[in-house]
């Protein structure tokens, strides 16, 4: 399945350029020329990434970004006409993943989009926060996960692994897939590393809820997180 990118940009010529560059790189695109309906659209039809113009006719891109962040973990790339450092700080503070200054090369944008997806797809996924299990709360800014309201003390790999499960309850992930998603250099690691980290996560979850074992082992297939937690 092609990754789907939502482009929110009021200038048709710029939107066309972006569409063309992204589609050439193998992405599917949806274009919206204004900010209203974007939230509704994201809830109805999840996308893999949003390219968001800061200067929209009906709502400011920064405001829209904040609204999106309240409900969705989808990566956001800002398009801005201003190059001041302040934009960068503001953009990233309100939850954007990257920004690009106009005029920009559409190919550069496509390259950034690809890099962000590679970096984030594994962890933050396109699931909206409402879909996540109730037992877990993920604070992506602090790389912190709570389990039944109690913070779990996780290593970086444990955090990434658990995020992947939480974003897709019930889905069975093979060790190889988990390794690809989580490790920076999968070929340097061993399958057993996944098992070791899962074992640690299980132990930490058990310390909080001794009678519950939410991570399931599927013999010779991999691991999944129980649904309906
Ligand atoms: Ca604009």
PDB file of C-alpha atoms and ligand atoms in Angstrom:
ATOM      1  CA  UNK A   1       0.000   0.000   0.000  1.00  0.00           C
ATOM      2  CA  UNK A   2       1.329   3.458  -0.906  1.00  0.00           C
ATOM      3  CA  UNK A   3       1.808   5.884   1.976  1.00  0.00           C
ATOM      4  CA  UNK A   4      -0.889   8.526   1.823  1.00  0.00           C
ATOM      5  CA  UNK A   5       0.046  12.188   2.248  1.00  0.00           C
ATOM      6  CA  UNK A   6      -2.457  14.953   2.945  1.00  0.00           C
ATOM      7  CA  UNK A   7      -1.468  18.308   1.434  1.00  0.00           C
ATOM      8  CA  UNK A   8      -3.120  21.353   3.012  1.00  0.00           C
ATOM      9  CA  UNK A   9      -2.134  24.311   0.811  1.00  0.00           C
ATOM     10  CA  UNK A  10      -4.276  27.089  -0.620  1.00  0.00           C
ATOM     11  CA  UNK A  11      -2.146  27.926  -3.643  1.00  0.00           C
ATOM     12  CA  UNK A  12      -3.022  25.473  -6.428  1.00  0.00           C
ATOM     13  CA  UNK A  13       0.291  25.923  -8.251  1.00  0.00           C
ATOM     14  CA  UNK A  14       2.296  25.007  -5.142  1.00  0.00           C
ATOM     15  CA  UNK A  15      -0.068  22.174  -4.281  1.00  0.00           C
ATOM     16  CA  UNK A  16       0.314  20.813  -7.823  1.00  0.00           C
ATOM     17  CA  UNK A  17       4.090  20.860  -7.560  1.00  0.00           C
ATOM     18  CA  UNK A  18       3.992  19.037  -4.251  1.00  0.00           C
ATOM     19  CA  UNK A  19       1.485  16.505  -5.562  1.00  0.00           C
ATOM     20  CA  UNK A  20       3.619  15.822  -8.585  1.00  0.00           C
ATOM     21  CA  UNK A  21       6.838  15.432  -6.580  1.00  0.00           C
ATOM     22  CA  UNK A  22       5.254  13.133  -4.001  1.00  0.00           C
ATOM     23  CA  UNK A  23       3.428  11.002  -6.546  1.00  0.00           C
ATOM     24  CA  UNK A  24       6.605  10.632  -8.575  1.00  0.00           C
ATOM     25  CA  UNK A  25       8.229   9.281  -5.416  1.00  0.00           C
ATOM     26  CA  UNK A  26       5.487   6.710  -5.032  1.00  0.00           C
ATOM     27  CA  UNK A  27       3.188   8.411  -2.533  1.00  0.00           C
ATOM     28  CA  UNK A  28      -0.552   8.757  -2.789  1.00  0.00           C
ATOM     29  CA  UNK A  29      -1.779  12.305  -2.168  1.00  0.00           C
ATOM     30  CA  UNK A  30      -4.962  14.067  -1.087  1.00  0.00           C
ATOM     31  CA  UNK A  31      -5.190  17.828  -1.482  1.00  0.00           C
ATOM     32  CA  UNK A  32      -7.191  20.259   0.666  1.00  0.00           C
ATOM     33  CA  UNK A  33      -7.094  23.980  -0.087  1.00  0.00           C
ATOM     34  CA  UNK A  34      -8.268  25.121   3.336  1.00  0.00           C
ATOM     35  CA  UNK A  35      -7.956  24.095   6.943  1.00  0.00           C
ATOM     36  CA  UNK A  36     -11.552  23.422   7.849  1.00  0.00           C
ATOM     37  CA  UNK A  37     -12.603  19.796   7.462  1.00  0.00           C
ATOM     38  CA  UNK A  38      -9.007  18.652   7.905  1.00  0.00           C
ATOM     39  CA  UNK A  39      -9.680  17.315  11.405  1.00  0.00           C
ATOM     40  CA  UNK A  40     -12.828  15.536  10.272  1.00  0.00           C
ATOM     41  CA  UNK A  41     -10.986  14.124   7.304  1.00  0.00           C
ATOM     42  CA  UNK A  42      -8.160  12.765   9.478  1.00  0.00           C
ATOM     43  CA  UNK A  43     -10.630  11.012  11.744  1.00  0.00           C
ATOM     44  CA  UNK A  44     -12.511   9.454   8.820  1.00  0.00           C
ATOM     45  CA  UNK A  45      -9.552   8.517   6.746  1.00  0.00           C
ATOM     46  CA  UNK A  46      -6.130   8.259   8.380  1.00  0.00           C
ATOM     47  CA  UNK A  47      -3.142   9.468   6.367  1.00  0.00           C
ATOM     48  CA  UNK A  48       0.556   8.755   6.911  1.00  0.00           C
ATOM     49  CA  UNK A  49       1.731  12.357   6.953  1.00  0.00           C
ATOM     50  CA  UNK A  50       0.383  15.893   6.622  1.00  0.00           C
ATOM     51  CA  UNK A  51       2.101  18.662   4.640  1.00  0.00           C
ATOM     52  CA  UNK A  52       0.659  21.819   6.144  1.00  0.00           C
ATOM     53  CA  UNK A  53       0.944  25.381   4.862  1.00  0.00           C
ATOM     54  CA  UNK A  54       1.187  27.910   7.699  1.00  0.00           C
ATOM     55  CA  UNK A  55      -0.606  30.637   5.722  1.00  0.00           C
ATOM     56  CA  UNK A  56      -4.063  29.264   5.059  1.00  0.00           C
ATOM     57  CA  UNK A  57      -7.057  31.445   4.216  1.00  0.00           C
ATOM     58  CA  UNK A  58      -9.410  30.251   6.942  1.00  0.00           C
ATOM     59  CA  UNK A  59      -7.294  29.119   9.898  1.00  0.00           C
ATOM     60  CA  UNK A  60      -3.623  29.548  10.738  1.00  0.00           C
ATOM     61  CA  UNK A  61      -1.540  26.478  10.068  1.00  0.00           C
ATOM     62  CA  UNK A  62      -0.075  26.619  13.566  1.00  0.00           C
ATOM     63  CA  UNK A  63      -3.519  26.615  15.131  1.00  0.00           C
ATOM     64  CA  UNK A  64      -4.564  23.727  12.931  1.00  0.00           C
ATOM     65  CA  UNK A  65      -1.411  21.857  13.872  1.00  0.00           C
ATOM     66  CA  UNK A  66      -2.266  22.229  17.553  1.00  0.00           C
ATOM     67  CA  UNK A  67      -5.768  20.952  16.920  1.00  0.00           C
ATOM     68  CA  UNK A  68      -4.489  17.978  14.964  1.00  0.00           C
ATOM     69  CA  UNK A  69      -2.037  17.162  17.763  1.00  0.00           C
ATOM     70  CA  UNK A  70      -4.840  16.958  20.296  1.00  0.00           C
ATOM     71  CA  UNK A  71      -6.273  13.974  18.458  1.00  0.00           C
ATOM     72  CA  UNK A  72      -3.676  12.492  16.145  1.00  0.00           C
ATOM     73  CA  UNK A  73      -0.065  11.409  16.188  1.00  0.00           C
ATOM     74  CA  UNK A  74       0.335  11.740  12.416  1.00  0.00           C
ATOM     75  CA  UNK A  75       3.648  13.390  11.382  1.00  0.00           C
ATOM     76  CA  UNK A  76       3.305  17.000  10.202  1.00  0.00           C
ATOM     77  CA  UNK A  77       5.630  18.982   7.920  1.00  0.00           C
ATOM     78  CA  UNK A  78       5.105  22.736   7.880  1.00  0.00           C
ATOM     79  CA  UNK A  79       5.417  24.865   4.765  1.00  0.00           C
ATOM     80  CA  UNK A  80       6.365  28.380   5.684  1.00  0.00           C
ATOM     81  CA  UNK A  81       7.164  31.485   3.693  1.00  0.00           C
ATOM     82  CA  UNK A  82       9.219  32.905   6.532  1.00  0.00           C
ATOM     83  CA  UNK A  83      12.664  31.639   7.268  1.00  0.00           C
ATOM     84  CA  UNK A  84      13.264  33.085  10.711  1.00  0.00           C
ATOM     85  CA  UNK A  85      14.504  30.703  13.325  1.00  0.00           C
ATOM     86  CA  UNK A  86      11.440  31.623  15.387  1.00  0.00           C
ATOM     87  CA  UNK A  87       9.241  29.768  12.923  1.00  0.00           C
ATOM     88  CA  UNK A  88      11.274  26.683  13.420  1.00  0.00           C
ATOM     89  CA  UNK A  89      11.008  26.851  17.163  1.00  0.00           C
ATOM     90  CA  UNK A  90       7.299  27.606  17.097  1.00  0.00           C
ATOM     91  CA  UNK A  91       6.666  24.972  14.470  1.00  0.00           C
ATOM     92  CA  UNK A  92       8.405  22.226  16.332  1.00  0.00           C
ATOM     93  CA  UNK A  93       7.064  23.303  19.715  1.00  0.00           C
ATOM     94  CA  UNK A  94       3.479  22.949  18.651  1.00  0.00           C
ATOM     95  CA  UNK A  95       4.125  19.450  17.461  1.00  0.00           C
ATOM     96  CA  UNK A  96       5.297  19.616  13.850  1.00  0.00           C
ATOM     97  CA  UNK A  97       7.947  17.088  12.874  1.00  0.00           C
ATOM     98  CA  UNK A  98       9.779  19.233  10.361  1.00  0.00           C
ATOM     99  CA  UNK A  99       9.380  22.414   8.344  1.00  0.00           C
ATOM    100  CA  UNK A 100      10.432  23.581   4.926  1.00  0.00           C
ATOM    101  CA  UNK A 101      10.792  27.173   3.745  1.00  0.00           C
ATOM    102  CA  UNK A 102       9.167  28.472   0.556  1.00  0.00           C
ATOM    103  CA  UNK A 103      10.310  28.581  -2.162  1.00  0.00           C
ATOM    104  CA  UNK A 104      11.493  24.986  -1.869  1.00  0.00           C
ATOM    105  CA  UNK A 105      12.359  22.232  -4.244  1.00  0.00           C
ATOM    106  CA  UNK A 106       9.509  19.709  -4.389  1.00  0.00           C
ATOM    107  CA  UNK A 107      12.089  16.946  -4.608  1.00  0.00           C
ATOM    108  CA  UNK A 108      13.636  18.115  -1.373  1.00  0.00           C
ATOM    109  CA  UNK A 109      10.218  18.058   0.239  1.00  0.00           C
ATOM    110  CA  UNK A 110       9.650  14.520  -1.027  1.00  0.00           C
ATOM    111  CA  UNK A 111      13.017  13.474   0.415  1.00  0.00           C
ATOM    112  CA  UNK A 112      12.124  14.996   3.800  1.00  0.00           C
ATOM    113  CA  UNK A 113       8.751  13.276   3.783  1.00  0.00           C
ATOM    114  CA  UNK A 114      10.409   9.960   3.089  1.00  0.00           C
ATOM    115  CA  UNK A 115      12.934  10.496   5.889  1.00  0.00           C
ATOM    116  CA  UNK A 116      10.247  11.411   8.398  1.00  0.00           C
ATOM    117  CA  UNK A 117       8.139   8.420   7.496  1.00  0.00           C
ATOM    118  CA  UNK A 118      11.128   6.143   7.873  1.00  0.00           C
ATOM    119  CA  UNK A 119      11.815   7.631  11.274  1.00  0.00           C
ATOM    120  CA  UNK A 120       8.314   7.820  12.665  1.00  0.00           C
ATOM    121  CA  UNK A 121       6.230   5.177  10.997  1.00  0.00           C
ATOM    122  CA  UNK A 122       7.553   2.505  13.261  1.00  0.00           C
ATOM    123  CA  UNK A 123       6.769   4.323  16.434  1.00  0.00           C
ATOM    124  CA  UNK A 124       4.014   6.869  16.272  1.00  0.00           C
ATOM    125  CA  UNK A 125       1.964   5.225  13.485  1.00  0.00           C
ATOM    126  CA  UNK A 126      -1.088   6.738  11.935  1.00  0.00           C
ATOM    127  CA  UNK A 127      -3.476   5.494  14.571  1.00  0.00           C
ATOM    128  CA  UNK A 128      -5.352   8.291  16.228  1.00  0.00           C
ATOM    129  CA  UNK A 129      -4.980   8.529  19.978  1.00  0.00           C
ATOM    130  CA  UNK A 130      -8.580   7.473  20.509  1.00  0.00           C
ATOM    131  CA  UNK A 131      -7.809   4.089  19.030  1.00  0.00           C
ATOM    132  CA  UNK A 132      -5.114   3.300  21.516  1.00  0.00           C
ATOM    133  CA  UNK A 133      -5.744   0.904  24.334  1.00  0.00           C
ATOM    134  CA  UNK A 134      -7.077   2.357  27.550  1.00  0.00           C
ATOM    135  CA  UNK A 135      -4.518   0.642  29.749  1.00  0.00           C
ATOM    136  CA  UNK A 136      -1.649   2.575  28.187  1.00  0.00           C
ATOM    137  CA  UNK A 137      -1.026   6.290  27.804  1.00  0.00           C
ATOM    138  CA  UNK A 138       1.812   7.405  25.565  1.00  0.00           C
ATOM    139  CA  UNK A 139       3.474  10.767  26.070  1.00  0.00           C
ATOM    140  CA  UNK A 140       5.465  11.067  22.873  1.00  0.00           C
ATOM    141  CA  UNK A 141       7.123  14.325  23.850  1.00  0.00           C
ATOM    142  CA  UNK A 142       8.651  12.788  26.930  1.00  0.00           C
ATOM    143  CA  UNK A 143       9.111   9.271  25.519  1.00  0.00           C
ATOM    144  CA  UNK A 144       7.074   8.114  28.460  1.00  0.00           C
ATOM    145  CA  UNK A 145       4.428   5.410  28.697  1.00  0.00           C
ATOM    146  CA  UNK A 146       2.028   4.957  31.584  1.00  0.00           C
ATOM    147  CA  UNK A 147       0.300   1.693  32.342  1.00  0.00           C
ATOM    148  CA  UNK A 148      -2.883   2.001  34.382  1.00  0.00           C
ATOM    149  CA  UNK A 149      -1.761   5.564  35.140  1.00  0.00           C
ATOM    150  CA  UNK A 150       1.589   4.434  36.488  1.00  0.00           C
ATOM    151  CA  UNK A 151       4.721   5.512  34.659  1.00  0.00           C
ATOM    152  CA  UNK A 152       6.883   2.670  33.346  1.00  0.00           C
ATOM    153  CA  UNK A 153      10.623   3.142  33.458  1.00  0.00           C
ATOM    154  CA  UNK A 154      11.625   2.049  29.948  1.00  0.00           C
ATOM    155  CA  UNK A 155      14.826   2.010  27.957  1.00  0.00           C
ATOM    156  CA  UNK A 156      14.774   3.574  24.496  1.00  0.00           C
ATOM    157  CA  UNK A 157      14.247   0.239  22.724  1.00  0.00           C
ATOM    158  CA  UNK A 158      11.641  -0.885  25.202  1.00  0.00           C
ATOM    159  CA  UNK A 159       9.776   2.383  24.676  1.00  0.00           C
ATOM    160  CA  UNK A 160       9.812   1.986  20.899  1.00  0.00           C
ATOM    161  CA  UNK A 161       8.738  -1.653  21.069  1.00  0.00           C
ATOM    162  CA  UNK A 162       5.856  -0.965  23.399  1.00  0.00           C
ATOM    163  CA  UNK A 163       4.681   1.981  21.250  1.00  0.00           C
ATOM    164  CA  UNK A 164       4.504  -0.296  18.244  1.00  0.00           C
ATOM    165  CA  UNK A 165       2.316  -2.782  20.100  1.00  0.00           C
ATOM    166  CA  UNK A 166       0.091  -0.083  21.565  1.00  0.00           C
ATOM    167  CA  UNK A 167      -0.548   1.427  18.164  1.00  0.00           C
ATOM    168  CA  UNK A 168      -1.700  -1.869  16.716  1.00  0.00           C
ATOM    169  CA  UNK A 169      -3.293  -4.040  19.386  1.00  0.00           C
ATOM    170  CA  UNK A 170      -3.891  -7.581  18.195  1.00  0.00           C
ATOM    171  CA  UNK A 171      -1.429  -7.374  15.347  1.00  0.00           C
ATOM    172  CA  UNK A 172       1.254 -10.070  15.433  1.00  0.00           C
ATOM    173  CA  UNK A 173       4.726  -8.674  14.777  1.00  0.00           C
ATOM    174  CA  UNK A 174       7.512 -11.073  13.871  1.00  0.00           C
ATOM    175  CA  UNK A 175      10.892 -10.615  15.545  1.00  0.00           C
ATOM    176  CA  UNK A 176      12.392  -9.581  12.208  1.00  0.00           C
ATOM    177  CA  UNK A 177       9.734  -6.930  11.682  1.00  0.00           C
ATOM    178  CA  UNK A 178      10.169  -5.555  15.195  1.00  0.00           C
ATOM    179  CA  UNK A 179      13.881  -5.453  14.661  1.00  0.00           C
ATOM    180  CA  UNK A 180      13.461  -3.495  11.419  1.00  0.00           C
ATOM    181  CA  UNK A 181      11.074  -1.063  13.057  1.00  0.00           C
ATOM    182  CA  UNK A 182      13.003  -0.430  16.231  1.00  0.00           C
ATOM    183  CA  UNK A 183      16.707  -0.952  15.754  1.00  0.00           C
ATOM    184  CA  UNK A 184      18.832   1.607  13.974  1.00  0.00           C
ATOM    185  CA  UNK A 185      21.072  -1.085  12.590  1.00  0.00           C
ATOM    186  CA  UNK A 186      18.966  -4.227  12.508  1.00  0.00           C
ATOM    187  CA  UNK A 187      21.649  -6.282  10.806  1.00  0.00           C
ATOM    188  CA  UNK A 188      23.920  -5.689  13.790  1.00  0.00           C
ATOM    189  CA  UNK A 189      21.404  -7.025  16.284  1.00  0.00           C
ATOM    190  CA  UNK A 190      20.092 -10.487  16.920  1.00  0.00           C
ATOM    191  CA  UNK A 191      16.561 -11.790  17.161  1.00  0.00           C
ATOM    192  CA  UNK A 192      17.288 -12.647  20.751  1.00  0.00           C
ATOM    193  CA  UNK A 193      17.632  -8.947  21.498  1.00  0.00           C
ATOM    194  CA  UNK A 194      13.912  -8.582  20.761  1.00  0.00           C
ATOM    195  CA  UNK A 195      13.110 -11.427  23.153  1.00  0.00           C
ATOM    196  CA  UNK A 196      15.272  -9.908  25.845  1.00  0.00           C
ATOM    197  CA  UNK A 197      13.591  -6.528  25.583  1.00  0.00           C
ATOM    198  CA  UNK A 198      10.108  -8.043  25.515  1.00  0.00           C
ATOM    199  CA  UNK A 199      11.011  -9.979  28.644  1.00  0.00           C
ATOM    200  CA  UNK A 200      12.030  -6.742  30.346  1.00  0.00           C
ATOM    201  CA  UNK A 201       8.860  -4.948  29.285  1.00  0.00           C
ATOM    202  CA  UNK A 202       6.775  -7.853  30.597  1.00  0.00           C
ATOM    203  CA  UNK A 203       8.557  -7.748  33.917  1.00  0.00           C
ATOM    204  CA  UNK A 204       7.997  -3.998  34.235  1.00  0.00           C
ATOM    205  CA  UNK A 205       4.302  -4.327  33.378  1.00  0.00           C
ATOM    206  CA  UNK A 206       3.959  -7.163  35.892  1.00  0.00           C
ATOM    207  CA  UNK A 207       5.376  -4.965  38.623  1.00  0.00           C
ATOM    208  CA  UNK A 208       2.396  -2.682  38.060  1.00  0.00           C
ATOM    209  CA  UNK A 209      -0.293  -5.325  37.407  1.00  0.00           C
ATOM    210  CA  UNK A 210       0.908  -8.733  38.598  1.00  0.00           C
ATOM    211  CA  UNK A 211      -2.153 -10.589  37.325  1.00  0.00           C
ATOM    212  CA  UNK A 212      -2.037  -9.261  33.767  1.00  0.00           C
ATOM    213  CA  UNK A 213       0.257 -10.247  30.896  1.00  0.00           C
ATOM    214  CA  UNK A 214      -0.817  -8.052  27.979  1.00  0.00           C
ATOM    215  CA  UNK A 215       1.935  -9.108  25.563  1.00  0.00           C
ATOM    216  CA  UNK A 216       1.218 -12.438  23.919  1.00  0.00           C
ATOM    217  CA  UNK A 217       3.774 -14.800  22.439  1.00  0.00           C
ATOM    218  CA  UNK A 218       2.799 -16.557  19.215  1.00  0.00           C
ATOM    219  CA  UNK A 219       5.021 -19.551  18.770  1.00  0.00           C
ATOM    220  CA  UNK A 220       7.325 -19.149  15.756  1.00  0.00           C
ATOM    221  CA  UNK A 221       5.345 -16.071  14.639  1.00  0.00           C
ATOM    222  CA  UNK A 222       6.175 -13.300  17.051  1.00  0.00           C
ATOM    223  CA  UNK A 223       4.443 -11.088  19.579  1.00  0.00           C
ATOM    224  CA  UNK A 224       1.257  -9.073  19.848  1.00  0.00           C
ATOM    225  CA  UNK A 225      -0.499  -6.874  22.372  1.00  0.00           C
ATOM    226  CA  UNK A 226      -3.840  -8.129  23.684  1.00  0.00           C
ATOM    227  CA  UNK A 227      -6.823  -6.264  22.325  1.00  0.00           C
ATOM    228  CA  UNK A 228      -9.463  -4.693  24.586  1.00  0.00           C
ATOM    229  CA  UNK A 229      -7.109  -3.683  27.309  1.00  0.00           C
TER     230      UNK A 229
HETATM  231 CA1  LIG B   1      -0.721  29.875   1.668  1.00  0.00          CA
END
